[in-house]
Amino acid sequence: MNKRVHHHSNLIFSVGTQVVALRDLIGANGRILHPRGSVGVVVRPPRDLEHSYRVKFLDGVEESLKSGELTPLAKFKEGEIGDSNVTVERSNLFERVIFRCVIGSRAYGLDDEQSDIDYRGFYLPPADLQWSLYGVPEQLECEETQEAYWEIQKFLILALKANPNVLECLYTPLVEKATPLAEELLDMRSIFLTRLVYQTYNGYVMSQFKKMQADIRNHGKVKWKHVMHLIRLLISGISVLRHGFVPVKVEEYREELLSIKRGEVAWEETEKWRLSLHAEFDKALAETKLPDRPDYSKANDYLIKVRREAALEG
């Protein structure tokens, strides 16, 4: 099973990045021009990771290095410090998952025979690992089984910012595992519902539709499944402001949303619906009784409690 920590393995370093050579650089006469560990600066990045960087060293000499032959200076100096991959390799953090649920199309009631089962949730790391030099990853992933779990503090921070995926975890009816500590968080989930839902949901939808309009101009097509989920997100956000509850299932709108997913609704009609939903969102914001901000203190008290529980395990 391919379990890994969430990271940006395809990142290409920009011009000016200080890097360290991970191999000796040999001249034409076989002499070492720059020993392993030499510091240089990226002067030309590759167009992809199959090609080489052009790196300039302190003496002005330039060399070509593949991505596996160099590393950023800042990362090289850190070594294993703060490298949560070390923690993952030495322990099975997936065993520390205390909450697992299903979100995505199956939870929304928008699934079909091709829909995956998306598992999400959070884990509580052992105190010794949390306190160690290496730390713990903010997110665990298993691509094979479509699983992703946030570290508990990261999960709380995202919930406090009204992240839609995290709020849906707290309100999905499809819960597969919840320890007593997780149940305690579910019991206080309403503290995360605030007027911030408007800024988070609305802002994301607007930015995505702007990109889609560019895609239509440049390529003449859009990803209709993504369009469907953006419309669903607006419907959900409006309901949160009006009713103080995250409606994960959207069965009332199932046929209209699936029609969009299948590409059966003209773009102009979808845009018309989106704009009317934005107007409803504005009205819901003006009338909502939700607070401006979440209860940071209560969330913090909960985090301290679970950290203490983890410490007592040892």
PDB file of C-alpha atoms in Angstrom:
ATOM      1  CA  MET A   1       0.000   0.000   0.000  1.00  0.00           C
ATOM      2  CA  ASN A   2       1.463   3.338  -1.064  1.00  0.00           C
ATOM      3  CA  LYS A   3       1.181   5.445   2.065  1.00  0.00           C
ATOM      4  CA  ARG A   4       2.994   8.734   2.015  1.00  0.00           C
ATOM      5  CA  VAL A   5       3.169  12.160   3.577  1.00  0.00           C
ATOM      6  CA  HIS A   6       1.664  15.025   1.632  1.00  0.00           C
ATOM      7  CA  HIS A   7       4.472  17.007   0.037  1.00  0.00           C
ATOM      8  CA  HIS A   8       5.416  18.963  -3.105  1.00  0.00           C
ATOM      9  CA  SER A   9       7.770  16.519  -4.780  1.00  0.00           C
ATOM     10  CA  ASN A  10       7.390  18.143  -8.210  1.00  0.00           C
ATOM     11  CA  LEU A  11       8.505  21.589  -7.111  1.00  0.00           C
ATOM     12  CA  ILE A  12      11.012  23.224  -9.490  1.00  0.00           C
ATOM     13  CA  PHE A  13      13.391  25.682  -7.809  1.00  0.00           C
ATOM     14  CA  SER A  14      13.374  29.190  -9.249  1.00  0.00           C
ATOM     15  CA  VAL A  15      16.269  31.327 -10.482  1.00  0.00           C
ATOM     16  CA  GLY A  16      18.343  32.587  -7.562  1.00  0.00           C
ATOM     17  CA  THR A  17      17.695  29.611  -5.278  1.00  0.00           C
ATOM     18  CA  GLN A  18      20.824  28.598  -3.373  1.00  0.00           C
ATOM     19  CA  VAL A  19      21.437  24.879  -3.768  1.00  0.00           C
ATOM     20  CA  VAL A  20      23.938  22.253  -2.632  1.00  0.00           C
ATOM     21  CA  ALA A  21      25.511  19.737  -5.036  1.00  0.00           C
ATOM     22  CA  LEU A  22      24.955  16.156  -3.885  1.00  0.00           C
ATOM     23  CA  ARG A  23      27.781  14.729  -6.016  1.00  0.00           C
ATOM     24  CA  ASP A  24      31.342  15.645  -6.977  1.00  0.00           C
ATOM     25  CA  LEU A  25      31.555  17.716 -10.142  1.00  0.00           C
ATOM     26  CA  ILE A  26      34.395  16.350 -12.294  1.00  0.00           C
ATOM     27  CA  GLY A  27      36.329  18.350 -14.879  1.00  0.00           C
ATOM     28  CA  ALA A  28      37.524  17.172 -18.295  1.00  0.00           C
ATOM     29  CA  ASN A  29      40.866  16.031 -16.841  1.00  0.00           C
ATOM     30  CA  GLY A  30      39.205  13.982 -14.135  1.00  0.00           C
ATOM     31  CA  ARG A  31      39.959  16.543 -11.446  1.00  0.00           C
ATOM     32  CA  ILE A  32      37.216  17.409  -8.948  1.00  0.00           C
ATOM     33  CA  LEU A  33      36.156  20.979  -9.753  1.00  0.00           C
ATOM     34  CA  HIS A  34      33.533  21.202  -7.020  1.00  0.00           C
ATOM     35  CA  PRO A  35      33.265  18.573  -4.293  1.00  0.00           C
ATOM     36  CA  ARG A  36      29.990  17.180  -3.052  1.00  0.00           C
ATOM     37  CA  GLY A  37      28.481  19.788  -0.722  1.00  0.00           C
ATOM     38  CA  SER A  38      29.483  22.808  -2.821  1.00  0.00           C
ATOM     39  CA  VAL A  39      26.990  25.684  -2.852  1.00  0.00           C
ATOM     40  CA  GLY A  40      25.758  27.275  -6.059  1.00  0.00           C
ATOM     41  CA  VAL A  41      22.868  29.344  -7.379  1.00  0.00           C
ATOM     42  CA  VAL A  42      20.240  28.280  -9.898  1.00  0.00           C
ATOM     43  CA  VAL A  43      20.653  30.414 -13.023  1.00  0.00           C
ATOM     44  CA  ARG A  44      18.306  28.411 -15.245  1.00  0.00           C
ATOM     45  CA  PRO A  45      15.643  25.994 -14.001  1.00  0.00           C
ATOM     46  CA  PRO A  46      14.528  23.042 -16.157  1.00  0.00           C
ATOM     47  CA  ARG A  47      11.222  23.010 -17.978  1.00  0.00           C
ATOM     48  CA  ASP A  48      10.444  19.748 -16.158  1.00  0.00           C
ATOM     49  CA  LEU A  49      12.133  17.358 -13.714  1.00  0.00           C
ATOM     50  CA  GLU A  50      13.436  15.158 -16.535  1.00  0.00           C
ATOM     51  CA  HIS A  51      15.826  17.912 -17.573  1.00  0.00           C
ATOM     52  CA  SER A  52      18.740  19.562 -15.753  1.00  0.00           C
ATOM     53  CA  TYR A  53      19.215  22.752 -13.762  1.00  0.00           C
ATOM     54  CA  ARG A  54      21.966  25.155 -14.732  1.00  0.00           C
ATOM     55  CA  VAL A  55      23.835  26.050 -11.523  1.00  0.00           C
ATOM     56  CA  LYS A  56      26.506  28.728 -11.113  1.00  0.00           C
ATOM     57  CA  PHE A  57      29.144  28.219  -8.407  1.00  0.00           C
ATOM     58  CA  LEU A  58      31.199  30.784  -6.473  1.00  0.00           C
ATOM     59  CA  ASP A  59      34.109  30.686  -8.951  1.00  0.00           C
ATOM     60  CA  GLY A  60      31.755  31.537 -11.817  1.00  0.00           C
ATOM     61  CA  VAL A  61      31.748  28.047 -13.305  1.00  0.00           C
ATOM     62  CA  GLU A  62      28.351  26.727 -14.382  1.00  0.00           C
ATOM     63  CA  GLU A  63      27.327  23.065 -14.251  1.00  0.00           C
ATOM     64  CA  SER A  64      24.250  21.056 -15.240  1.00  0.00           C
ATOM     65  CA  LEU A  65      22.653  19.079 -12.407  1.00  0.00           C
ATOM     66  CA  LYS A  66      19.577  16.833 -12.373  1.00  0.00           C
ATOM     67  CA  SER A  67      16.965  17.374  -9.678  1.00  0.00           C
ATOM     68  CA  GLY A  68      18.259  14.385  -7.709  1.00  0.00           C
ATOM     69  CA  GLU A  69      21.783  15.790  -7.719  1.00  0.00           C
ATOM     70  CA  LEU A  70      21.018  18.948  -5.777  1.00  0.00           C
ATOM     71  CA  THR A  71      18.949  20.157  -2.850  1.00  0.00           C
ATOM     72  CA  PRO A  72      18.071  23.634  -1.485  1.00  0.00           C
ATOM     73  CA  LEU A  73      20.686  25.006   0.896  1.00  0.00           C
ATOM     74  CA  ALA A  74      18.093  25.620   3.628  1.00  0.00           C
ATOM     75  CA  LYS A  75      16.919  22.007   3.479  1.00  0.00           C
ATOM     76  CA  PHE A  76      20.496  20.681   3.418  1.00  0.00           C
ATOM     77  CA  LYS A  77      21.401  22.579   6.596  1.00  0.00           C
ATOM     78  CA  GLU A  78      18.345  21.248   8.403  1.00  0.00           C
ATOM     79  CA  GLY A  79      19.226  17.620   7.725  1.00  0.00           C
ATOM     80  CA  GLU A  80      16.653  15.466   9.491  1.00  0.00           C
ATOM     81  CA  ILE A  81      15.524  18.281  11.791  1.00  0.00           C
ATOM     82  CA  GLY A  82      11.861  18.916  11.165  1.00  0.00           C
ATOM     83  CA  ASP A  83      11.718  16.144   8.545  1.00  0.00           C
ATOM     84  CA  SER A  84       8.419  14.444   9.329  1.00  0.00           C
ATOM     85  CA  ASN A  85       9.237  11.719   6.802  1.00  0.00           C
ATOM     86  CA  VAL A  86      11.619  10.347   9.434  1.00  0.00           C
ATOM     87  CA  THR A  87       8.694  10.022  11.836  1.00  0.00           C
ATOM     88  CA  VAL A  88       6.543   8.274   9.239  1.00  0.00           C
ATOM     89  CA  GLU A  89       9.279   5.783   8.418  1.00  0.00           C
ATOM     90  CA  ARG A  90       9.721   4.868  12.084  1.00  0.00           C
ATOM     91  CA  SER A  91       6.085   4.545  13.111  1.00  0.00           C
ATOM     92  CA  ASN A  92       2.695   3.719  11.607  1.00  0.00           C
ATOM     93  CA  LEU A  93       0.807   6.945  12.148  1.00  0.00           C
ATOM     94  CA  PHE A  94      -2.218   5.560  10.329  1.00  0.00           C
ATOM     95  CA  GLU A  95      -2.850   3.557  13.487  1.00  0.00           C
ATOM     96  CA  ARG A  96      -3.247   6.899  15.281  1.00  0.00           C
ATOM     97  CA  VAL A  97      -6.313   7.961  13.252  1.00  0.00           C
ATOM     98  CA  ILE A  98      -9.074   8.740  15.753  1.00  0.00           C
ATOM     99  CA  PHE A  99     -11.693   9.938  13.270  1.00  0.00           C
ATOM    100  CA  ARG A 100     -12.461   8.568   9.809  1.00  0.00           C
ATOM    101  CA  CYS A 101     -15.413   9.509   7.642  1.00  0.00           C
ATOM    102  CA  VAL A 102     -16.559   9.519   4.027  1.00  0.00           C
ATOM    103  CA  ILE A 103     -16.952  12.773   2.125  1.00  0.00           C
ATOM    104  CA  GLY A 104     -17.167  13.511  -1.594  1.00  0.00           C
ATOM    105  CA  SER A 105     -19.834  12.385  -4.042  1.00  0.00           C
ATOM    106  CA  ARG A 106     -21.004   9.426  -1.943  1.00  0.00           C
ATOM    107  CA  ALA A 107     -21.622  11.639   1.065  1.00  0.00           C
ATOM    108  CA  TYR A 108     -23.297  14.307  -1.091  1.00  0.00           C
ATOM    109  CA  GLY A 109     -25.684  11.772  -2.656  1.00  0.00           C
ATOM    110  CA  LEU A 110     -24.195  12.559  -6.078  1.00  0.00           C
ATOM    111  CA  ASP A 111     -22.323   9.305  -6.663  1.00  0.00           C
ATOM    112  CA  ASP A 112     -22.543   6.928  -9.588  1.00  0.00           C
ATOM    113  CA  GLU A 113     -20.950   3.585 -10.420  1.00  0.00           C
ATOM    114  CA  GLN A 114     -17.602   5.262 -11.157  1.00  0.00           C
ATOM    115  CA  SER A 115     -17.401   7.311  -7.964  1.00  0.00           C
ATOM    116  CA  ASP A 116     -14.532   6.654  -5.566  1.00  0.00           C
ATOM    117  CA  ILE A 117     -14.939   6.458  -1.797  1.00  0.00           C
ATOM    118  CA  ASP A 118     -13.040   9.405  -0.296  1.00  0.00           C
ATOM    119  CA  TYR A 119     -11.959   8.866   3.311  1.00  0.00           C
ATOM    120  CA  ARG A 120     -10.970  11.854   5.427  1.00  0.00           C
ATOM    121  CA  GLY A 121     -10.415  12.548   9.119  1.00  0.00           C
ATOM    122  CA  PHE A 122      -7.720  13.357  11.642  1.00  0.00           C
ATOM    123  CA  TYR A 123      -5.100  11.633  13.732  1.00  0.00           C
ATOM    124  CA  LEU A 124      -3.564  12.220  17.151  1.00  0.00           C
ATOM    125  CA  PRO A 125       0.204  11.565  17.142  1.00  0.00           C
ATOM    126  CA  PRO A 126       2.037  10.150  20.159  1.00  0.00           C
ATOM    127  CA  ALA A 127       3.447  12.886  22.380  1.00  0.00           C
ATOM    128  CA  ASP A 128       7.041  11.674  22.007  1.00  0.00           C
ATOM    129  CA  LEU A 129       6.867  12.056  18.249  1.00  0.00           C
ATOM    130  CA  GLN A 130       5.076  15.405  18.482  1.00  0.00           C
ATOM    131  CA  TRP A 131       7.844  16.718  20.756  1.00  0.00           C
ATOM    132  CA  SER A 132      10.723  15.202  18.788  1.00  0.00           C
ATOM    133  CA  LEU A 133      13.147  17.065  16.537  1.00  0.00           C
ATOM    134  CA  TYR A 134      11.450  15.543  13.530  1.00  0.00           C
ATOM    135  CA  GLY A 135       7.884  16.536  14.343  1.00  0.00           C
ATOM    136  CA  VAL A 136       4.895  14.932  12.646  1.00  0.00           C
ATOM    137  CA  PRO A 137       3.330  15.509   9.205  1.00  0.00           C
ATOM    138  CA  GLU A 138       0.355  17.834   8.864  1.00  0.00           C
ATOM    139  CA  GLN A 139      -1.307  15.288   6.626  1.00  0.00           C
ATOM    140  CA  LEU A 140      -1.143  11.547   5.945  1.00  0.00           C
ATOM    141  CA  GLU A 141      -2.208  10.123   2.601  1.00  0.00           C
ATOM    142  CA  CYS A 142      -2.819   6.723   1.095  1.00  0.00           C
ATOM    143  CA  GLU A 143      -3.396   7.127  -2.639  1.00  0.00           C
ATOM    144  CA  GLU A 144      -4.423   3.519  -3.183  1.00  0.00           C
ATOM    145  CA  THR A 145      -7.417   3.751  -0.842  1.00  0.00           C
ATOM    146  CA  GLN A 146      -8.221   7.453  -1.340  1.00  0.00           C
ATOM    147  CA  GLU A 147      -7.472   8.276   2.307  1.00  0.00           C
ATOM    148  CA  ALA A 148      -6.202  11.543   3.785  1.00  0.00           C
ATOM    149  CA  TYR A 149      -5.969  12.462   7.463  1.00  0.00           C
ATOM    150  CA  TRP A 150      -4.944  15.764   9.015  1.00  0.00           C
ATOM    151  CA  GLU A 151      -2.957  16.026  12.214  1.00  0.00           C
ATOM    152  CA  ILE A 152      -5.423  17.179  14.873  1.00  0.00           C
ATOM    153  CA  GLN A 153      -4.018  20.710  15.236  1.00  0.00           C
ATOM    154  CA  LYS A 154      -4.038  21.255  11.468  1.00  0.00           C
ATOM    155  CA  PHE A 155      -7.618  19.965  11.323  1.00  0.00           C
ATOM    156  CA  LEU A 156      -8.730  22.413  14.024  1.00  0.00           C
ATOM    157  CA  ILE A 157      -7.006  25.352  12.337  1.00  0.00           C
ATOM    158  CA  LEU A 158      -8.690  24.565   9.020  1.00  0.00           C
ATOM    159  CA  ALA A 159     -12.058  24.222  10.764  1.00  0.00           C
ATOM    160  CA  LEU A 160     -11.561  27.594  12.465  1.00  0.00           C
ATOM    161  CA  LYS A 161     -10.955  29.096   9.014  1.00  0.00           C
ATOM    162  CA  ALA A 162     -14.210  27.532   7.726  1.00  0.00           C
ATOM    163  CA  ASN A 163     -12.473  25.184   5.287  1.00  0.00           C
ATOM    164  CA  PRO A 164     -15.329  23.439   3.416  1.00  0.00           C
ATOM    165  CA  ASN A 165     -13.719  19.985   3.300  1.00  0.00           C
ATOM    166  CA  VAL A 166     -13.057  19.999   7.032  1.00  0.00           C
ATOM    167  CA  LEU A 167     -16.503  21.303   7.961  1.00  0.00           C
ATOM    168  CA  GLU A 168     -18.039  18.554   5.821  1.00  0.00           C
ATOM    169  CA  CYS A 169     -15.998  15.998   7.779  1.00  0.00           C
ATOM    170  CA  LEU A 170     -17.636  17.252  10.958  1.00  0.00           C
ATOM    171  CA  TYR A 171     -21.147  17.011   9.494  1.00  0.00           C
ATOM    172  CA  THR A 172     -21.088  14.026   7.135  1.00  0.00           C
ATOM    173  CA  PRO A 173     -23.541  11.266   8.104  1.00  0.00           C
ATOM    174  CA  LEU A 174     -21.018   8.652   6.918  1.00  0.00           C
ATOM    175  CA  VAL A 175     -18.736   8.212   9.939  1.00  0.00           C
ATOM    176  CA  GLU A 176     -16.688   4.996  10.029  1.00  0.00           C
ATOM    177  CA  LYS A 177     -14.598   5.594  13.145  1.00  0.00           C
ATOM    178  CA  ALA A 178     -14.822   8.049  16.024  1.00  0.00           C
ATOM    179  CA  THR A 179     -13.060   7.534  19.345  1.00  0.00           C
ATOM    180  CA  PRO A 180     -14.443   9.229  22.479  1.00  0.00           C
ATOM    181  CA  LEU A 181     -12.042  12.145  21.888  1.00  0.00           C
ATOM    182  CA  ALA A 182     -13.312  12.501  18.336  1.00  0.00           C
ATOM    183  CA  GLU A 183     -16.922  12.300  19.525  1.00  0.00           C
ATOM    184  CA  GLU A 184     -16.191  15.169  21.877  1.00  0.00           C
ATOM    185  CA  LEU A 185     -15.125  17.318  18.940  1.00  0.00           C
ATOM    186  CA  LEU A 186     -18.233  16.338  16.975  1.00  0.00           C
ATOM    187  CA  ASP A 187     -20.368  17.407  19.924  1.00  0.00           C
ATOM    188  CA  MET A 188     -18.860  20.915  19.781  1.00  0.00           C
ATOM    189  CA  ARG A 189     -18.724  21.232  15.983  1.00  0.00           C
ATOM    190  CA  SER A 190     -21.100  24.205  15.916  1.00  0.00           C
ATOM    191  CA  ILE A 191     -18.325  26.454  17.301  1.00  0.00           C
ATOM    192  CA  PHE A 192     -16.731  26.396  13.838  1.00  0.00           C
ATOM    193  CA  LEU A 193     -19.793  27.756  12.013  1.00  0.00           C
ATOM    194  CA  THR A 194     -19.399  31.508  11.598  1.00  0.00           C
ATOM    195  CA  ARG A 195     -19.813  34.287   9.089  1.00  0.00           C
ATOM    196  CA  LEU A 196     -16.364  33.299   7.771  1.00  0.00           C
ATOM    197  CA  VAL A 197     -18.223  30.651   5.750  1.00  0.00           C
ATOM    198  CA  TYR A 198     -19.318  33.452   3.429  1.00  0.00           C
ATOM    199  CA  GLN A 199     -15.797  34.679   2.706  1.00  0.00           C
ATOM    200  CA  THR A 200     -14.315  31.183   2.367  1.00  0.00           C
ATOM    201  CA  TYR A 201     -16.999  29.536   0.232  1.00  0.00           C
ATOM    202  CA  ASN A 202     -17.962  32.553  -1.852  1.00  0.00           C
ATOM    203  CA  GLY A 203     -14.388  33.650  -2.488  1.00  0.00           C
ATOM    204  CA  TYR A 204     -13.296  30.188  -3.611  1.00  0.00           C
ATOM    205  CA  VAL A 205     -16.212  29.778  -6.019  1.00  0.00           C
ATOM    206  CA  MET A 206     -15.647  33.207  -7.557  1.00  0.00           C
ATOM    207  CA  SER A 207     -11.938  32.573  -8.121  1.00  0.00           C
ATOM    208  CA  GLN A 208     -12.624  29.150  -9.679  1.00  0.00           C
ATOM    209  CA  PHE A 209     -15.290  30.462 -12.021  1.00  0.00           C
ATOM    210  CA  LYS A 210     -12.925  33.204 -13.147  1.00  0.00           C
ATOM    211  CA  LYS A 211     -10.406  30.495 -14.119  1.00  0.00           C
ATOM    212  CA  MET A 212     -13.116  28.535 -15.893  1.00  0.00           C
ATOM    213  CA  GLN A 213     -14.161  31.563 -17.915  1.00  0.00           C
ATOM    214  CA  ALA A 214     -10.545  31.827 -19.052  1.00  0.00           C
ATOM    215  CA  ASP A 215     -10.573  28.104 -19.947  1.00  0.00           C
ATOM    216  CA  ILE A 216     -13.650  28.605 -22.101  1.00  0.00           C
ATOM    217  CA  ARG A 217     -12.034  31.543 -23.908  1.00  0.00           C
ATOM    218  CA  ASN A 218      -8.739  29.714 -24.424  1.00  0.00           C
ATOM    219  CA  HIS A 219      -9.792  26.080 -24.815  1.00  0.00           C
ATOM    220  CA  GLY A 220     -13.557  26.119 -25.316  1.00  0.00           C
ATOM    221  CA  LYS A 221     -14.282  23.655 -22.504  1.00  0.00           C
ATOM    222  CA  VAL A 222     -14.511  23.242 -18.731  1.00  0.00           C
ATOM    223  CA  LYS A 223     -14.530  20.375 -16.235  1.00  0.00           C
ATOM    224  CA  TRP A 224     -18.241  20.001 -15.623  1.00  0.00           C
ATOM    225  CA  LYS A 225     -17.788  17.864 -12.506  1.00  0.00           C
ATOM    226  CA  HIS A 226     -15.869  20.740 -10.921  1.00  0.00           C
ATOM    227  CA  VAL A 227     -18.592  23.188 -11.981  1.00  0.00           C
ATOM    228  CA  MET A 228     -21.184  20.959 -10.279  1.00  0.00           C
ATOM    229  CA  HIS A 229     -19.271  20.909  -7.009  1.00  0.00           C
ATOM    230  CA  LEU A 230     -18.828  24.688  -7.034  1.00  0.00           C
ATOM    231  CA  ILE A 231     -22.573  25.182  -7.402  1.00  0.00           C
ATOM    232  CA  ARG A 232     -23.090  22.639  -4.612  1.00  0.00           C
ATOM    233  CA  LEU A 233     -20.659  24.588  -2.424  1.00  0.00           C
ATOM    234  CA  LEU A 234     -22.699  27.776  -2.838  1.00  0.00           C
ATOM    235  CA  ILE A 235     -25.901  25.928  -1.932  1.00  0.00           C
ATOM    236  CA  SER A 236     -24.194  24.488   1.136  1.00  0.00           C
ATOM    237  CA  GLY A 237     -22.777  27.830   2.265  1.00  0.00           C
ATOM    238  CA  ILE A 238     -26.148  29.541   2.031  1.00  0.00           C
ATOM    239  CA  SER A 239     -27.697  26.815   4.175  1.00  0.00           C
ATOM    240  CA  VAL A 240     -24.939  27.129   6.798  1.00  0.00           C
ATOM    241  CA  LEU A 241     -25.632  30.842   7.234  1.00  0.00           C
ATOM    242  CA  ARG A 242     -29.385  30.349   7.364  1.00  0.00           C
ATOM    243  CA  HIS A 243     -29.670  27.201   9.476  1.00  0.00           C
ATOM    244  CA  GLY A 244     -26.372  26.829  11.364  1.00  0.00           C
ATOM    245  CA  PHE A 245     -25.780  23.362   9.929  1.00  0.00           C
ATOM    246  CA  VAL A 246     -23.620  21.995   7.082  1.00  0.00           C
ATOM    247  CA  PRO A 247     -25.923  20.125   4.672  1.00  0.00           C
ATOM    248  CA  VAL A 248     -23.591  17.469   3.266  1.00  0.00           C
ATOM    249  CA  LYS A 249     -26.315  15.609   1.386  1.00  0.00           C
ATOM    250  CA  VAL A 250     -27.861  17.686  -1.393  1.00  0.00           C
ATOM    251  CA  GLU A 251     -30.548  15.279  -2.589  1.00  0.00           C
ATOM    252  CA  GLU A 252     -33.001  18.122  -3.222  1.00  0.00           C
ATOM    253  CA  TYR A 253     -30.737  19.378  -6.015  1.00  0.00           C
ATOM    254  CA  ARG A 254     -29.441  15.990  -7.169  1.00  0.00           C
ATOM    255  CA  GLU A 255     -30.898  15.949 -10.683  1.00  0.00           C
ATOM    256  CA  GLU A 256     -29.963  19.567 -11.484  1.00  0.00           C
ATOM    257  CA  LEU A 257     -26.420  19.060 -10.229  1.00  0.00           C
ATOM    258  CA  LEU A 258     -25.919  15.778 -12.075  1.00  0.00           C
ATOM    259  CA  SER A 259     -27.193  17.421 -15.252  1.00  0.00           C
ATOM    260  CA  ILE A 260     -24.398  19.961 -14.897  1.00  0.00           C
ATOM    261  CA  LYS A 261     -21.876  17.169 -14.271  1.00  0.00           C
ATOM    262  CA  ARG A 262     -22.963  15.436 -17.486  1.00  0.00           C
ATOM    263  CA  GLY A 263     -22.541  18.675 -19.453  1.00  0.00           C
ATOM    264  CA  GLU A 264     -26.256  18.870 -20.255  1.00  0.00           C
ATOM    265  CA  VAL A 265     -26.699  22.433 -18.980  1.00  0.00           C
ATOM    266  CA  ALA A 266     -25.483  25.329 -21.103  1.00  0.00           C
ATOM    267  CA  TRP A 267     -22.707  27.417 -19.583  1.00  0.00           C
ATOM    268  CA  GLU A 268     -24.945  30.506 -19.725  1.00  0.00           C
ATOM    269  CA  GLU A 269     -27.620  28.744 -17.667  1.00  0.00           C
ATOM    270  CA  THR A 270     -25.060  27.587 -15.124  1.00  0.00           C
ATOM    271  CA  GLU A 271     -23.720  31.129 -14.844  1.00  0.00           C
ATOM    272  CA  LYS A 272     -27.238  32.443 -14.325  1.00  0.00           C
ATOM    273  CA  TRP A 273     -27.797  29.977 -11.466  1.00  0.00           C
ATOM    274  CA  ARG A 274     -24.419  30.789  -9.939  1.00  0.00           C
ATOM    275  CA  LEU A 275     -25.084  34.530  -9.937  1.00  0.00           C
ATOM    276  CA  SER A 276     -28.502  34.033  -8.350  1.00  0.00           C
ATOM    277  CA  LEU A 277     -26.871  31.885  -5.648  1.00  0.00           C
ATOM    278  CA  HIS A 278     -24.288  34.593  -4.973  1.00  0.00           C
ATOM    279  CA  ALA A 279     -27.184  37.031  -4.471  1.00  0.00           C
ATOM    280  CA  GLU A 280     -28.834  34.582  -2.063  1.00  0.00           C
ATOM    281  CA  PHE A 281     -25.527  34.215  -0.247  1.00  0.00           C
ATOM    282  CA  ASP A 282     -25.328  38.001   0.206  1.00  0.00           C
ATOM    283  CA  LYS A 283     -28.859  38.041   1.629  1.00  0.00           C
ATOM    284  CA  ALA A 284     -28.100  35.115   3.948  1.00  0.00           C
ATOM    285  CA  LEU A 285     -25.013  36.938   5.227  1.00  0.00           C
ATOM    286  CA  ALA A 286     -27.047  40.042   6.023  1.00  0.00           C
ATOM    287  CA  GLU A 287     -29.625  37.982   7.949  1.00  0.00           C
ATOM    288  CA  THR A 288     -27.507  35.289   9.620  1.00  0.00           C
ATOM    289  CA  LYS A 289     -27.327  34.966  13.380  1.00  0.00           C
ATOM    290  CA  LEU A 290     -23.956  33.190  13.260  1.00  0.00           C
ATOM    291  CA  PRO A 291     -21.066  34.936  15.065  1.00  0.00           C
ATOM    292  CA  ASP A 292     -18.332  36.800  13.240  1.00  0.00           C
ATOM    293  CA  ARG A 293     -15.604  34.483  14.522  1.00  0.00           C
ATOM    294  CA  PRO A 294     -15.367  30.933  15.912  1.00  0.00           C
ATOM    295  CA  ASP A 295     -14.742  30.080  19.551  1.00  0.00           C
ATOM    296  CA  TYR A 296     -10.940  29.966  19.466  1.00  0.00           C
ATOM    297  CA  SER A 297     -10.717  29.459  23.224  1.00  0.00           C
ATOM    298  CA  LYS A 298     -12.890  26.355  23.241  1.00  0.00           C
ATOM    299  CA  ALA A 299     -10.991  24.877  20.298  1.00  0.00           C
ATOM    300  CA  ASN A 300      -7.706  25.576  22.068  1.00  0.00           C
ATOM    301  CA  ASP A 301      -8.925  23.953  25.287  1.00  0.00           C
ATOM    302  CA  TYR A 302      -9.873  20.856  23.296  1.00  0.00           C
ATOM    303  CA  LEU A 303      -6.454  20.701  21.623  1.00  0.00           C
ATOM    304  CA  ILE A 304      -4.653  20.958  24.954  1.00  0.00           C
ATOM    305  CA  LYS A 305      -6.859  18.194  26.354  1.00  0.00           C
ATOM    306  CA  VAL A 306      -6.084  15.754  23.522  1.00  0.00           C
ATOM    307  CA  ARG A 307      -2.380  16.590  23.720  1.00  0.00           C
ATOM    308  CA  ARG A 308      -2.457  15.738  27.433  1.00  0.00           C
ATOM    309  CA  GLU A 309      -4.260  12.483  26.657  1.00  0.00           C
ATOM    310  CA  ALA A 310      -1.521  11.579  24.208  1.00  0.00           C
ATOM    311  CA  ALA A 311       1.146  12.398  26.790  1.00  0.00           C
ATOM    312  CA  LEU A 312      -0.514  10.185  29.407  1.00  0.00           C
ATOM    313  CA  GLU A 313      -0.383   7.217  27.051  1.00  0.00           C
ATOM    314  CA  GLY A 314       3.381   7.016  27.507  1.00  0.00           C
TER     315      GLY A 314
END
